Amino acid sequence: MLVAWLPKSTDTAIASVRFRCLTPLKTLQDADYPVEIYDATRDSEYSVLVISKRYDEQALKLAKHFRSQNKAVILDLSDNHFYNPKQLPAYVKVAEDLQAMLRHVDLVTVCSAYLGHIVRQNTRDDFPIAVVEDAVEDLDVIRVSDRKRPTDPLKLLWFGSHGSPNADAGIRDIARLSQYFSGVDLPSGSYLTVLSNNRKSFDEHRDDFGLPARYAEWKHDKFCDLLSSTDAVVIPIGQTPFSKSKSNNRLATALWYEIPVLADTIPAYKPFAEYAFLDEWQQGIQDVINCRPQLSLKTAAGSEFARRKCTNEAIAGQWRRAFETAHKLRSDQSAKQRSVDSPISKLKQGVQAIVAKSKTVRQPGYPSDAISIIEKLPLRSRVIGQPFDRLLARLNIERGQYDSSKLPDDLKIGIIADCSANTKADLLLLLDSLKAQSFPNIKVIIHVDDSTLATKARQWATDHPLEDITIAETEADVRNSMAATDFCVFTDLGDTLDPSACGMISLYADTADIVSFGAVHHAEKKCDRNIVPYAVDGPTLDHAPLLGNAFAVRSSLALAYSGDLLRELRVNRLHLFQLWVRRTRACRLICHPELLMFKQSNREIPDRWFSDYQSAYQALFNLAADHRMNLHTNGADVPYNIQPIRKALGVSVLIAFRDRPEMTLEAINSLVESKRDVDLQVILIDNQSRPETLAELQSELAQLEDLQVTWVSYPHSFNHSAQMNVGAQHAIHPILLFMNNDCMITSDHVVDELAAWAMQPGIGTVGVKIGNPKSGLASAGISVRDILSNRYDSPVQDDVSHLTMPYTRRVFGNSFAFCAIERQRYIDLGGLDEAKFPVGYNDVDFAARLNKSGLTSICLGHHTIQHPPGQSRSKTDETGQKIVLRTMYGDVFALFRDDFYEDPNLIGRPVFEAKS
């Protein structure tokens, strides 16, 4: 993916050109990222075009050209050019040109979240936006301020552009200082320096400043000298939509060089609130004048914060993710376009009709008594795994039946039963359960495939009177009958429904397109999870069987599907239908685990589950241009998995050790011997090993000719977090793989897949199942505990509930015993916490920060590595860390959902909201 950058100018004297193009461009190129200034002779080679602050006719023409070639276009904005209170004709034209450009781009990058809000106000609420901040420039600044006493003259500095015709900003803002310094007794000789680019504007407004001022024309050397010698930077800002759209650059630059800052607050400044005086002018002025000691502590902390947040590398990472997001958005759109003539195009027909119909359905209110019953239902965690008889007894007491007179009377629910020979007993079980339903408007559709069986079915229906039973001998008959219903439920032979099931479905008629049930298997005498935690968020990657066949679906949605629903019910439990539904992005899913379907048997999935539909599955996933489907062995619950097409070129593997060379060598050999395509750099972090250990390792590793080894010394007390952070500084590849020296890789291409997933936009850590060869137990990621009995409980636990599931699925986090992450994302999040979590729960702390930042961690369930824990370090008391975690991240743990339905009201979050 080659990126072309089209700036408004290449003049390095223009700050916006440096910040929004030339500096990040050079940083990316230094990191070997494929990006360059646009060259018309290489037009065909580009995949992404970035247009910086240009809306002219030539730029618009180029954007249209790129889009016509199915290439992504990004527009970068650093000013609010919609703002024009004076209705200046030139800026009316600018706004019109900007609107025209926005119709031909895939993504807009903005210097602040507030500016992104402005863009969406002028386009649409879901317009793709990426915030890319400004880096602080590397300047020749050496702090030499010699002010030691409150009576010494105070040197203040304001720097920035003089202003813009469409907004009263820039030098005009300095007049706000008059109100802040009114009545302040400044030391004799104090003055304000205004460093800008318009002496005339300064002369016009200097009498309004309220304090002595001198002017300096902006030059690079002059800027460095003033930053070196000033005592404080002042940034008064008017609260207009223009000024509030600005980036954090002026504030971050001052703090970077440990200069106190007094400023009015704009949205981009808020993350720096504890390091600067925002809207605290009187306090700030007095602290600066009186040389108060806490001032240096405040600015030192601000410098450390700015030097983490605003580096060239951090901002280049934001640009890189924006490029990848735009490329994916364009690829997704292109794939949809290509699918029009594909073999499965019929699967996509009818989605708009579904949405249109959902808008015309009457919106029934929730009966008050039904709401009270829902609120009294036991929590999911008390239901899963309960003995069957105890569960039924509790449900009989707690749930009861609904008053049918208060349920919607214009909604009809269809129950589809697919019958074959010798199924009389199973059919009677279903009919008996339907007679007990508290919801009256049920249409039973019995499908039979021969006339003799049809006759028997009619007799069975006569013996079990229900108001509306249809005997359908063909799939067309079934579909015709379904058209007279609003929701339908496909049942297996021997299934029975909870007495309140249809009543509950009716309550969700206006909020959901699919209502999922819990499943109780008679044979196993317990209630099982029916809903399997799915893959990472987004329909492209979903591939786990989500619902079995225990669900109700809006009938119009089922009728829009062109496949053979009845055959799929028999052969593959409607799995292909579910994947199609989830990929339409036009359905809302509600999961209620105590809305039950009782299943006569836990029917095994036949081999045909996949083989009969292989071409259809393949075609469905081929629509995802960035991923491919890989087959697993026959007989697996999920006989395939999804992998990214884009591969990493190299991985830096971090392994910390102290003595025990045989263990470290075994881990490295397993890494080297596993099949892979990526280049490896092994970073060995030595924590005070004996000289003979180092000699043995160096001797053995020297025999591995193709392995690049980097030796790092950590000559301090054991601190696993610090060791990993030091090791990460020596990484040469974009992907980091953290690996304990007592881990053993036992499957091929695990490193390739970890790296490929770690490169995906929005992904945090990527892990695998970790097996313990001593105990036989394993972990499939880190999950959040449902219930904490006391303050010393860990808020998380190893996930052992998904060990048999070969899915790529979302997890709260992954153990740093073996997981991968993109290097820049690791750096952006500050690495592992060396102070609070030197060892133990450092991976949980990092996972909490990942979730808080909006990144998703995943576990590749089809890969397992071996790791007998406790071999590489001794036991430590981690009680204090548990308390700190729950104190720091209580809201993060509470909000995270490991699946669809963990919710106090037992109503899971909608997965895909309906869109017109």
Coordinates of N, CA and C in Angstrom, one line a residue, residues 255 549 778:
L255 N 5.0 23.0 27.3 CA 5.2 22.1 28.3 C 6.4 21.1 28.0
N549 N -29.7 -23.0 16.7 CA -30.9 -22.7 16.0 C -31.9 -22.2 17.1
A778 N -5.6 -25.0 30.8 CA -5.2 -24.0 29.8 C -5.9 -22.7 30.0

